[in-house]
GROMACS .gro file of N, CA, C and O in nm:
model
  512
    1UNK      N    1   0.081  -0.101   0.005
    1UNK     CA    2  -0.004  -0.006  -0.001
    1UNK      C    3   0.091   0.120   0.008
    1UNK      O    4   0.170   0.147   0.098
    2UNK      N    5   0.066   0.224  -0.094
    2UNK     CA    6   0.144   0.332  -0.104
    2UNK      C    7   0.083   0.454  -0.035
    2UNK      O    8  -0.034   0.456  -0.029
    3UNK      N    9   0.166   0.550   0.001
    3UNK     CA   10   0.108   0.669   0.075
    3UNK      C   11   0.048   0.768  -0.020
    3UNK      O   12   0.112   0.801  -0.117
    4UNK      N   13  -0.054   0.805  -0.014
    4UNK     CA   14  -0.113   0.908  -0.098
    4UNK      C   15  -0.148   1.021  -0.009
    4UNK      O   16  -0.264   1.027   0.072
    5UNK      N   17  -0.090   1.144  -0.013
    5UNK     CA   18  -0.128   1.261   0.048
    5UNK      C   19  -0.259   1.309   0.036
    5UNK      O   20  -0.309   1.313  -0.085
    6UNK      N   21  -0.334   1.385   0.126
    6UNK     CA   22  -0.457   1.424   0.110
    6UNK      C   23  -0.461   1.586   0.071
    6UNK      O   24  -0.528   1.662   0.134
    7UNK      N   25  -0.381   1.620  -0.020
    7UNK     CA   26  -0.374   1.763  -0.076
    7UNK      C   27  -0.329   1.772  -0.215
    7UNK      O   28  -0.278   1.658  -0.266
    8UNK      N   29  -0.338   1.874  -0.276
    8UNK     CA   30  -0.293   1.881  -0.423
    8UNK      C   31  -0.201   1.996  -0.419
    8UNK      O   32  -0.203   2.102  -0.342
    9UNK      N   33  -0.107   2.006  -0.501
    9UNK     CA   34  -0.004   2.097  -0.518
    9UNK      C   35  -0.054   2.201  -0.596
    9UNK      O   36  -0.085   2.192  -0.726
   10UNK      N   37  -0.082   2.322  -0.534
   10UNK     CA   38  -0.134   2.426  -0.614
   10UNK      C   39  -0.028   2.532  -0.657
   10UNK      O   40   0.085   2.515  -0.595
   11UNK      N   41  -0.059   2.632  -0.745
   11UNK     CA   42   0.030   2.715  -0.783
   11UNK      C   43   0.079   2.800  -0.665
   11UNK      O   44   0.202   2.836  -0.654
   12UNK      N   45  -0.017   2.830  -0.582
   12UNK     CA   46   0.010   2.920  -0.463
   12UNK      C   47   0.116   2.850  -0.372
   12UNK      O   48   0.199   2.906  -0.321
   13UNK      N   49   0.088   2.723  -0.344
   13UNK     CA   50   0.159   2.636  -0.252
   13UNK      C   51   0.302   2.616  -0.312
   13UNK      O   52   0.413   2.641  -0.243
   14UNK      N   53   0.304   2.588  -0.445
   14UNK     CA   54   0.444   2.577  -0.496
   14UNK      C   55   0.522   2.708  -0.492
   14UNK      O   56   0.638   2.696  -0.475
   15UNK      N   57   0.460   2.816  -0.518
   15UNK     CA   58   0.538   2.936  -0.515
   15UNK      C   59   0.590   2.963  -0.374
   15UNK      O   60   0.695   3.026  -0.368
   16UNK      N   61   0.512   2.932  -0.268
   16UNK     CA   62   0.569   2.950  -0.137
   16UNK      C   63   0.672   2.866  -0.114
   16UNK      O   64   0.778   2.895  -0.037
   17UNK      N   65   0.664   2.742  -0.138
   17UNK     CA   66   0.781   2.654  -0.111
   17UNK      C   67   0.898   2.704  -0.198
   17UNK      O   68   1.021   2.698  -0.141
   18UNK      N   69   0.882   2.739  -0.326
   18UNK     CA   70   1.010   2.792  -0.392
   18UNK      C   71   1.071   2.920  -0.324
   18UNK      O   72   1.192   2.958  -0.321
   19UNK      N   73   0.980   3.015  -0.262
   19UNK     CA   74   1.032   3.122  -0.202
   19UNK      C   75   1.092   3.090  -0.083
   19UNK      O   76   1.195   3.141  -0.044
   20UNK      N   77   1.050   2.986  -0.003
   20UNK     CA   78   1.122   2.950   0.129
   20UNK      C   79   1.260   2.899   0.081
   20UNK      O   80   1.358   2.906   0.146
   21UNK      N   81   1.260   2.802  -0.039
   21UNK     CA   82   1.383   2.748  -0.080
   21UNK      C   83   1.482   2.856  -0.128
   21UNK      O   84   1.603   2.849  -0.083
   22UNK      N   85   1.436   2.959  -0.188
   22UNK     CA   86   1.537   3.067  -0.246
   22UNK      C   87   1.588   3.139  -0.104
   22UNK      O   88   1.707   3.175  -0.103
   23UNK      N   89   1.501   3.170  -0.009
   23UNK     CA   90   1.556   3.226   0.123
   23UNK      C   91   1.650   3.161   0.188
   23UNK      O   92   1.757   3.195   0.239
   24UNK      N   93   1.628   3.010   0.198
   24UNK     CA   94   1.713   2.912   0.255
   24UNK      C   95   1.857   2.921   0.203
   24UNK      O   96   1.958   2.930   0.260
   25UNK      N   97   1.860   2.928   0.064
   25UNK     CA   98   1.978   2.947  -0.026
   25UNK      C   99   2.058   3.072   0.015
   25UNK      O  100   2.179   3.069   0.033
   26UNK      N  101   1.972   3.176   0.025
   26UNK     CA  102   2.049   3.311   0.043
   26UNK      C  103   2.115   3.307   0.190
   26UNK      O  104   2.215   3.358   0.199
   27UNK      N  105   2.035   3.251   0.274
   27UNK     CA  106   2.078   3.242   0.416
   27UNK      C  107   2.217   3.157   0.437
   27UNK      O  108   2.309   3.205   0.496
   28UNK      N  109   2.211   3.040   0.349
   28UNK     CA  110   2.337   2.964   0.374
   28UNK      C  111   2.443   3.019   0.288
   28UNK      O  112   2.564   2.994   0.325
   29UNK      N  113   2.427   3.085   0.181
   29UNK     CA  114   2.535   3.143   0.112
   29UNK      C  115   2.591   3.266   0.168
   29UNK      O  116   2.706   3.315   0.134
   30UNK      N  117   2.514   3.331   0.266
   30UNK     CA  118   2.569   3.475   0.310
   30UNK      C  119   2.677   3.435   0.422
   30UNK      O  120   2.668   3.348   0.500
   31UNK      N  121   2.788   3.511   0.391
   31UNK     CA  122   2.897   3.509   0.484
   31UNK      C  123   2.876   3.606   0.591
   31UNK      O  124   2.901   3.727   0.560
   32UNK      N  125   2.858   3.556   0.710
   32UNK     CA  126   2.840   3.668   0.804
   32UNK      C  127   2.972   3.692   0.888
   32UNK      O  128   3.046   3.597   0.932
   33UNK      N  129   3.017   3.814   0.884
   33UNK     CA  130   3.152   3.850   0.931
   33UNK      C  131   3.107   3.933   1.061
   33UNK      O  132   3.046   4.038   1.050
   34UNK      N  133   3.137   3.883   1.171
   34UNK     CA  134   3.119   3.962   1.307
   34UNK      C  135   3.249   3.986   1.361
   34UNK      O  136   3.307   3.898   1.425
   35UNK      N  137   3.300   4.114   1.345
   35UNK     CA  138   3.436   4.162   1.378
   35UNK      C  139   3.446   4.154   1.531
   35UNK      O  140   3.565   4.150   1.585
   36UNK      N  141   3.336   4.144   1.602
   36UNK     CA  142   3.347   4.172   1.755
   36UNK      C  143   3.364   4.007   1.824
   36UNK      O  144   3.401   4.008   1.948
   37UNK      N  145   3.347   3.913   1.750
   37UNK     CA  146   3.351   3.783   1.797
   37UNK      C  147   3.496   3.744   1.865
   37UNK      O  148   3.494   3.705   1.976
   38UNK      N  149   3.601   3.777   1.791
   38UNK     CA  150   3.732   3.749   1.880
   38UNK      C  151   3.753   3.832   1.987
   38UNK      O  152   3.807   3.763   2.103
   39UNK      N  153   3.721   3.944   1.999
   39UNK     CA  154   3.718   4.031   2.124
   39UNK      C  155   3.639   3.955   2.241
   39UNK      O  156   3.669   3.958   2.359
   40UNK      N  157   3.508   3.905   2.198
   40UNK     CA  158   3.422   3.860   2.293
   40UNK      C  159   3.483   3.723   2.340
   40UNK      O  160   3.472   3.689   2.474
   41UNK      N  161   3.548   3.658   2.242
   41UNK     CA  162   3.609   3.529   2.279
   41UNK      C  163   3.716   3.554   2.390
   41UNK      O  164   3.732   3.481   2.497
   42UNK      N  165   3.790   3.641   2.366
   42UNK     CA  166   3.912   3.690   2.451
   42UNK      C  167   3.869   3.720   2.589
   42UNK      O  168   3.914   3.690   2.692
   43UNK      N  169   3.766   3.798   2.600
   43UNK     CA  170   3.709   3.839   2.723
   43UNK      C  171   3.652   3.729   2.796
   43UNK      O  172   3.668   3.704   2.925
   44UNK      N  173   3.574   3.640   2.725
   44UNK     CA  174   3.527   3.527   2.790
   44UNK      C  175   3.636   3.432   2.843
   44UNK      O  176   3.605   3.397   2.954
   45UNK      N  177   3.733   3.420   2.773
   45UNK     CA  178   3.837   3.328   2.804
   45UNK      C  179   3.895   3.386   2.934
   45UNK      O  180   3.942   3.320   3.032
   46UNK      N  181   3.927   3.519   2.942
   46UNK     CA  182   3.990   3.586   3.054
   46UNK      C  183   3.899   3.561   3.187
   46UNK      O  184   3.959   3.537   3.285
   47UNK      N  185   3.778   3.578   3.157
   47UNK     CA  186   3.672   3.580   3.268
   47UNK      C  187   3.679   3.426   3.327
   47UNK      O  188   3.653   3.395   3.445
   48UNK      N  189   3.670   3.331   3.229
   48UNK     CA  190   3.668   3.204   3.279
   48UNK      C  191   3.805   3.173   3.359
   48UNK      O  192   3.787   3.107   3.457
   49UNK      N  193   3.915   3.213   3.311
   49UNK     CA  194   4.045   3.181   3.377
   49UNK      C  195   4.022   3.253   3.522
   49UNK      O  196   4.056   3.170   3.634
   50UNK      N  197   3.995   3.371   3.538
   50UNK     CA  198   3.981   3.433   3.663
   50UNK      C  199   3.887   3.367   3.750
   50UNK      O  200   3.911   3.335   3.860
   51UNK      N  201   3.763   3.325   3.697
   51UNK     CA  202   3.674   3.258   3.798
   51UNK      C  203   3.711   3.124   3.841
   51UNK      O  204   3.693   3.093   3.949
   52UNK      N  205   3.772   3.046   3.736
   52UNK     CA  206   3.798   2.905   3.770
   52UNK      C  207   3.933   2.910   3.863
   52UNK      O  208   3.935   2.827   3.971
   53UNK      N  209   4.018   3.000   3.839
   53UNK     CA  210   4.131   2.997   3.954
   53UNK      C  211   4.093   3.062   4.082
   53UNK      O  212   4.156   3.027   4.184
   54UNK      N  213   3.997   3.160   4.096
   54UNK     CA  214   3.947   3.214   4.205
   54UNK      C  215   3.889   3.112   4.283
   54UNK      O  216   3.905   3.096   4.412
   55UNK      N  217   3.812   3.014   4.223
   55UNK     CA  218   3.739   2.915   4.296
   55UNK      C  219   3.852   2.809   4.365
   55UNK      O  220   3.834   2.758   4.469
   56UNK      N  221   3.973   2.819   4.317
   56UNK     CA  222   4.084   2.736   4.374
   56UNK      C  223   4.152   2.828   4.475
   56UNK      O  224   4.265   2.772   4.529
   57UNK      N  225   4.124   2.939   4.498
   57UNK     CA  226   4.187   3.023   4.607
   57UNK      C  227   4.277   3.134   4.544
   57UNK      O  228   4.355   3.192   4.626
   58UNK      N  229   4.283   3.138   4.416
   58UNK     CA  230   4.373   3.236   4.351
   58UNK      C  231   4.326   3.369   4.378
   58UNK      O  232   4.201   3.408   4.348
   59UNK      N  233   4.398   3.466   4.438
   59UNK     CA  234   4.348   3.607   4.485
   59UNK      C  235   4.368   3.704   4.367
   59UNK      O  236   4.355   3.835   4.409
   60UNK      N  237   4.422   3.682   4.254
   60UNK     CA  238   4.436   3.788   4.154
   60UNK      C  239   4.311   3.827   4.100
   60UNK      O  240   4.196   3.767   4.086
   61UNK      N  241   4.284   3.965   4.076
   61UNK     CA  242   4.189   4.037   4.037
   61UNK      C  243   4.166   4.010   3.894
   61UNK      O  244   4.262   3.990   3.825
   62UNK      N  245   4.035   4.040   3.860
   62UNK     CA  246   4.022   4.020   3.693
   62UNK      C  247   4.126   4.114   3.608
   62UNK      O  248   4.174   4.066   3.510
   63UNK      N  249   4.145   4.232   3.659
   63UNK     CA  250   4.239   4.328   3.583
   63UNK      C  251   4.368   4.255   3.587
   63UNK      O  252   4.436   4.271   3.497
   64UNK      N  253   4.406   4.188   3.698
   64UNK     CA  254   4.560   4.135   3.689
   64UNK      C  255   4.557   4.021   3.600
   64UNK      O  256   4.655   4.009   3.527
   65UNK      N  257   4.442   3.938   3.596
   65UNK     CA  258   4.450   3.833   3.509
   65UNK      C  259   4.461   3.874   3.357
   65UNK      O  260   4.531   3.821   3.273
   66UNK      N  261   4.390   3.982   3.330
   66UNK     CA  262   4.385   4.034   3.198
   66UNK      C  263   4.523   4.084   3.162
   66UNK      O  264   4.574   4.065   3.051
   67UNK      N  265   4.586   4.142   3.260
   67UNK     CA  266   4.717   4.193   3.238
   67UNK      C  267   4.810   4.081   3.204
   67UNK      O  268   4.901   4.102   3.103
   68UNK      N  269   4.805   3.966   3.264
   68UNK     CA  270   4.893   3.847   3.238
   68UNK      C  271   4.864   3.805   3.119
   68UNK      O  272   4.959   3.750   3.026
   69UNK      N  273   4.748   3.813   3.067
   69UNK     CA  274   4.707   3.741   2.939
   69UNK      C  275   4.775   3.829   2.833
   69UNK      O  276   4.812   3.781   2.709
   70UNK      N  277   4.781   3.959   2.849
   70UNK     CA  278   4.833   4.053   2.752
   70UNK      C  279   4.989   4.053   2.762
   70UNK      O  280   5.052   4.133   2.672
   71UNK      N  281   5.042   3.980   2.857
   71UNK     CA  282   5.194   3.974   2.864
   71UNK      C  283   5.255   4.079   2.949
   71UNK      O  284   5.370   4.102   2.948
   72UNK      N  285   5.176   4.145   3.022
   72UNK     CA  286   5.233   4.247   3.105
   72UNK      C  287   5.277   4.194   3.248
   72UNK      O  288   5.214   4.082   3.279
   73UNK      N  289   5.369   4.236   3.313
   73UNK     CA  290   5.423   4.196   3.429
   73UNK      C  291   5.354   4.258   3.551
   73UNK      O  292   5.303   4.371   3.548
   74UNK      N  293   5.331   4.169   3.647
   74UNK     CA  294   5.270   4.222   3.763
   74UNK      C  295   5.374   4.253   3.885
   74UNK      O  296   5.439   4.154   3.924
   75UNK      N  297   5.390   4.369   3.925
   75UNK     CA  298   5.489   4.393   4.028
   75UNK      C  299   5.463   4.337   4.159
   75UNK      O  300   5.553   4.263   4.207
   76UNK      N  301   5.346   4.333   4.215
   76UNK     CA  302   5.327   4.292   4.351
   76UNK      C  303   5.226   4.200   4.356
   76UNK      O  304   5.110   4.216   4.368
   77UNK      N  305   5.257   4.067   4.329
   77UNK     CA  306   5.174   3.963   4.340
   77UNK      C  307   5.244   3.813   4.354
   77UNK      O  308   5.345   3.811   4.323
   78UNK      N  309   5.165   3.720   4.400
   78UNK     CA  310   5.213   3.599   4.425
   78UNK      C  311   5.259   3.528   4.318
   78UNK      O  312   5.185   3.510   4.210
   79UNK      N  313   5.388   3.480   4.294
   79UNK     CA  314   5.435   3.417   4.169
   79UNK      C  315   5.353   3.280   4.147
   79UNK      O  316   5.334   3.247   4.027
   80UNK      N  317   5.310   3.229   4.250
   80UNK     CA  318   5.229   3.096   4.235
   80UNK      C  319   5.117   3.126   4.158
   80UNK      O  320   5.059   3.063   4.077
   81UNK      N  321   5.039   3.226   4.213
   81UNK     CA  322   4.913   3.276   4.141
   81UNK      C  323   4.932   3.300   3.998
   81UNK      O  324   4.844   3.283   3.916
   82UNK      N  325   5.025   3.380   3.969
   82UNK     CA  326   5.070   3.421   3.831
   82UNK      C  327   5.098   3.289   3.752
   82UNK      O  328   5.027   3.275   3.641
   83UNK      N  329   5.172   3.196   3.799
   83UNK     CA  330   5.201   3.068   3.718
   83UNK      C  331   5.062   2.997   3.706
   83UNK      O  332   5.054   2.953   3.606
   84UNK      N  333   4.988   3.007   3.794
   84UNK     CA  334   4.863   2.930   3.786
   84UNK      C  335   4.775   2.980   3.664
   84UNK      O  336   4.724   2.904   3.593
   85UNK      N  337   4.756   3.115   3.662
   85UNK     CA  338   4.669   3.189   3.562
   85UNK      C  339   4.744   3.160   3.427
   85UNK      O  340   4.681   3.119   3.332
   86UNK      N  341   4.870   3.168   3.425
   86UNK     CA  342   4.953   3.167   3.293
   86UNK      C  343   4.935   3.013   3.245
   86UNK      O  344   4.917   2.994   3.114
   87UNK      N  345   4.947   2.914   3.326
   87UNK     CA  346   4.923   2.782   3.286
   87UNK      C  347   4.796   2.748   3.235
   87UNK      O  348   4.775   2.671   3.139
   88UNK      N  349   4.701   2.815   3.315
   88UNK     CA  350   4.543   2.789   3.256
   88UNK      C  351   4.527   2.863   3.125
   88UNK      O  352   4.453   2.788   3.051
   89UNK      N  353   4.584   2.971   3.094
   89UNK     CA  354   4.572   3.021   2.966
   89UNK      C  355   4.628   2.923   2.850
   89UNK      O  356   4.586   2.906   2.756
   90UNK      N  357   4.743   2.867   2.898
   90UNK     CA  358   4.823   2.773   2.811
   90UNK      C  359   4.736   2.651   2.778
   90UNK      O  360   4.736   2.602   2.664
   91UNK      N  361   4.669   2.593   2.889
   91UNK     CA  362   4.597   2.481   2.887
   91UNK      C  363   4.472   2.503   2.779
   91UNK      O  364   4.441   2.430   2.704
   92UNK      N  365   4.419   2.619   2.799
   92UNK     CA  366   4.291   2.661   2.717
   92UNK      C  367   4.335   2.667   2.562
   92UNK      O  368   4.264   2.638   2.476
   93UNK      N  369   4.460   2.739   2.530
   93UNK     CA  370   4.495   2.750   2.409
   93UNK      C  371   4.518   2.612   2.345
   93UNK      O  372   4.483   2.575   2.229
   94UNK      N  373   4.581   2.517   2.433
   94UNK     CA  374   4.592   2.379   2.368
   94UNK      C  375   4.470   2.310   2.353
   94UNK      O  376   4.455   2.238   2.242
   95UNK      N  377   4.371   2.322   2.429
   95UNK     CA  378   4.240   2.263   2.400
   95UNK      C  379   4.169   2.308   2.291
   95UNK      O  380   4.115   2.255   2.207
   96UNK      N  381   4.175   2.458   2.273
   96UNK     CA  382   4.121   2.509   2.155
   96UNK      C  383   4.191   2.470   2.032
   96UNK      O  384   4.116   2.459   1.930
   97UNK      N  385   4.322   2.463   2.029
   97UNK     CA  386   4.393   2.417   1.908
   97UNK      C  387   4.356   2.281   1.871
   97UNK      O  388   4.365   2.214   1.767
   98UNK      N  389   4.320   2.191   1.981
   98UNK     CA  390   4.300   2.044   1.974
   98UNK      C  391   4.149   2.006   1.936
   98UNK      O  392   4.119   1.897   1.942
   99UNK      N  393   4.063   2.108   1.943
   99UNK     CA  394   3.920   2.093   1.956
   99UNK      C  395   3.879   2.009   1.826
   99UNK      O  396   3.772   1.938   1.821
  100UNK      N  397   3.938   2.014   1.704
  100UNK     CA  398   3.925   1.931   1.586
  100UNK      C  399   3.941   1.802   1.590
  100UNK      O  400   3.897   1.713   1.513
  101UNK      N  401   4.019   1.754   1.693
  101UNK     CA  402   4.068   1.618   1.692
  101UNK      C  403   3.937   1.533   1.725
  101UNK      O  404   3.865   1.568   1.803
  102UNK      N  405   3.933   1.404   1.639
  102UNK     CA  406   3.824   1.313   1.668
  102UNK      C  407   3.855   1.237   1.779
  102UNK      O  408   3.765   1.188   1.837
  103UNK      N  409   3.992   1.196   1.815
  103UNK     CA  410   4.015   1.113   1.917
  103UNK      C  411   4.111   1.178   2.017
  103UNK      O  412   4.221   1.241   1.975
  104UNK      N  413   4.078   1.162   2.148
  104UNK     CA  414   4.177   1.215   2.246
  104UNK      C  415   4.270   1.100   2.284
  104UNK      O  416   4.209   1.004   2.334
  105UNK      N  417   4.392   1.134   2.272
  105UNK     CA  418   4.494   1.034   2.313
  105UNK      C  419   4.540   1.040   2.454
  105UNK      O  420   4.540   1.160   2.498
  106UNK      N  421   4.614   0.927   2.496
  106UNK     CA  422   4.688   0.947   2.640
  106UNK      C  423   4.776   1.066   2.637
  106UNK      O  424   4.795   1.133   2.715
  107UNK      N  425   4.857   1.067   2.510
  107UNK     CA  426   4.944   1.173   2.502
  107UNK      C  427   4.905   1.310   2.496
  107UNK      O  428   4.967   1.408   2.556
  108UNK      N  429   4.784   1.339   2.451
  108UNK     CA  430   4.720   1.467   2.460
  108UNK      C  431   4.690   1.515   2.619
  108UNK      O  432   4.696   1.622   2.640
  109UNK      N  433   4.633   1.410   2.688
  109UNK     CA  434   4.609   1.436   2.831
  109UNK      C  435   4.737   1.474   2.899
  109UNK      O  436   4.743   1.566   2.979
  110UNK      N  437   4.835   1.398   2.877
  110UNK     CA  438   4.982   1.429   2.941
  110UNK      C  439   5.029   1.561   2.887
  110UNK      O  440   5.077   1.636   2.978
  111UNK      N  441   5.018   1.604   2.776
  111UNK     CA  442   5.057   1.725   2.734
  111UNK      C  443   4.984   1.841   2.801
  111UNK      O  444   5.049   1.931   2.854
  112UNK      N  445   4.861   1.829   2.817
  112UNK     CA  446   4.769   1.918   2.894
  112UNK      C  447   4.813   1.924   3.020
  112UNK      O  448   4.829   2.027   3.086
  113UNK      N  449   4.844   1.821   3.093
  113UNK     CA  450   4.877   1.816   3.233
  113UNK      C  451   5.036   1.887   3.241
  113UNK      O  452   5.040   1.967   3.339
  114UNK      N  453   5.106   1.860   3.151
  114UNK     CA  454   5.238   1.929   3.157
  114UNK      C  455   5.219   2.079   3.153
  114UNK      O  456   5.287   2.169   3.216
  115UNK      N  457   5.131   2.131   3.059
  115UNK     CA  458   5.104   2.263   3.039
  115UNK      C  459   5.052   2.340   3.172
  115UNK      O  460   5.094   2.443   3.214
  116UNK      N  461   4.953   2.257   3.249
  116UNK     CA  462   4.884   2.304   3.366
  116UNK      C  463   4.981   2.307   3.483
  116UNK      O  464   4.968   2.398   3.560
  117UNK      N  465   5.073   2.214   3.481
  117UNK     CA  466   5.161   2.205   3.600
  117UNK      C  467   5.303   2.270   3.574
  117UNK      O  468   5.379   2.269   3.665
  118UNK      N  469   5.324   2.323   3.454
  118UNK     CA  470   5.455   2.376   3.426
  118UNK      C  471   5.507   2.491   3.531
  118UNK      O  472   5.420   2.575   3.564
  119UNK      N  473   5.635   2.470   3.585
  119UNK     CA  474   5.672   2.556   3.682
  119UNK      C  475   5.627   2.569   3.811
  119UNK      O  476   5.658   2.645   3.883
  120UNK      N  477   5.522   2.472   3.838
  120UNK     CA  478   5.466   2.477   3.975
  120UNK      C  479   5.568   2.445   4.089
  120UNK      O  480   5.555   2.506   4.188
  121UNK      N  481   5.672   2.360   4.056
  121UNK     CA  482   5.749   2.348   4.165
  121UNK      C  483   5.848   2.457   4.203
  121UNK      O  484   5.886   2.467   4.310
  122UNK      N  485   5.857   2.559   4.108
  122UNK     CA  486   5.959   2.665   4.144
  122UNK      C  487   5.872   2.773   4.215
  122UNK      O  488   5.934   2.860   4.266
  123UNK      N  489   5.748   2.755   4.237
  123UNK     CA  490   5.662   2.856   4.307
  123UNK      C  491   5.647   2.818   4.456
  123UNK      O  492   5.585   2.911   4.521
  124UNK      N  493   5.709   2.717   4.500
  124UNK     CA  494   5.688   2.672   4.624
  124UNK      C  495   5.821   2.686   4.719
  124UNK      O  496   5.929   2.671   4.651
  125UNK      N  497   5.810   2.719   4.820
  125UNK     CA  498   5.939   2.738   4.900
  125UNK      C  499   5.975   2.591   4.950
  125UNK      O  500   5.910   2.494   4.979
  126UNK      N  501   6.125   2.568   4.951
  126UNK     CA  502   6.162   2.428   4.996
  126UNK      C  503   6.146   2.402   5.131
  126UNK      O  504   6.128   2.297   5.183
  127UNK      N  505   6.134   2.511   5.222
  127UNK     CA  506   6.113   2.480   5.366
  127UNK      C  507   5.979   2.451   5.415
  127UNK      O  508   5.961   2.447   5.534
  128UNK      N  509   5.883   2.471   5.335
  128UNK     CA  510   5.739   2.445   5.360
  128UNK      C  511   5.704   2.303   5.344
  128UNK      O  512   5.726   2.227   5.258
   0.00000   0.00000   0.00000
């Protein structure tokens, strides 16, 4: 038994379907350029690093985290806090670059761990 729809294709219906199809093609072909997206991504990344490290007890303010991301030196702050923030940024960059990978390998996890823990031993005093 074959399916038989309970309508007929009228000229009006066909014209509407063609109009929808034409609009769909225009939308898909349109190259949307939003120049503010990179700035928004950068700000989001900075806020993410600040919030996440603050949860772990990092006392750097958002402005200080922003300064570190931009490569500026912080005169009076804990080197451990700075290292934690810089490593977090490095880890995020690695994850963003690796986002296209279909398979996450053991080596990828180890690389991420190395980035997050880099220099951590130099931030602690030997007598503690």
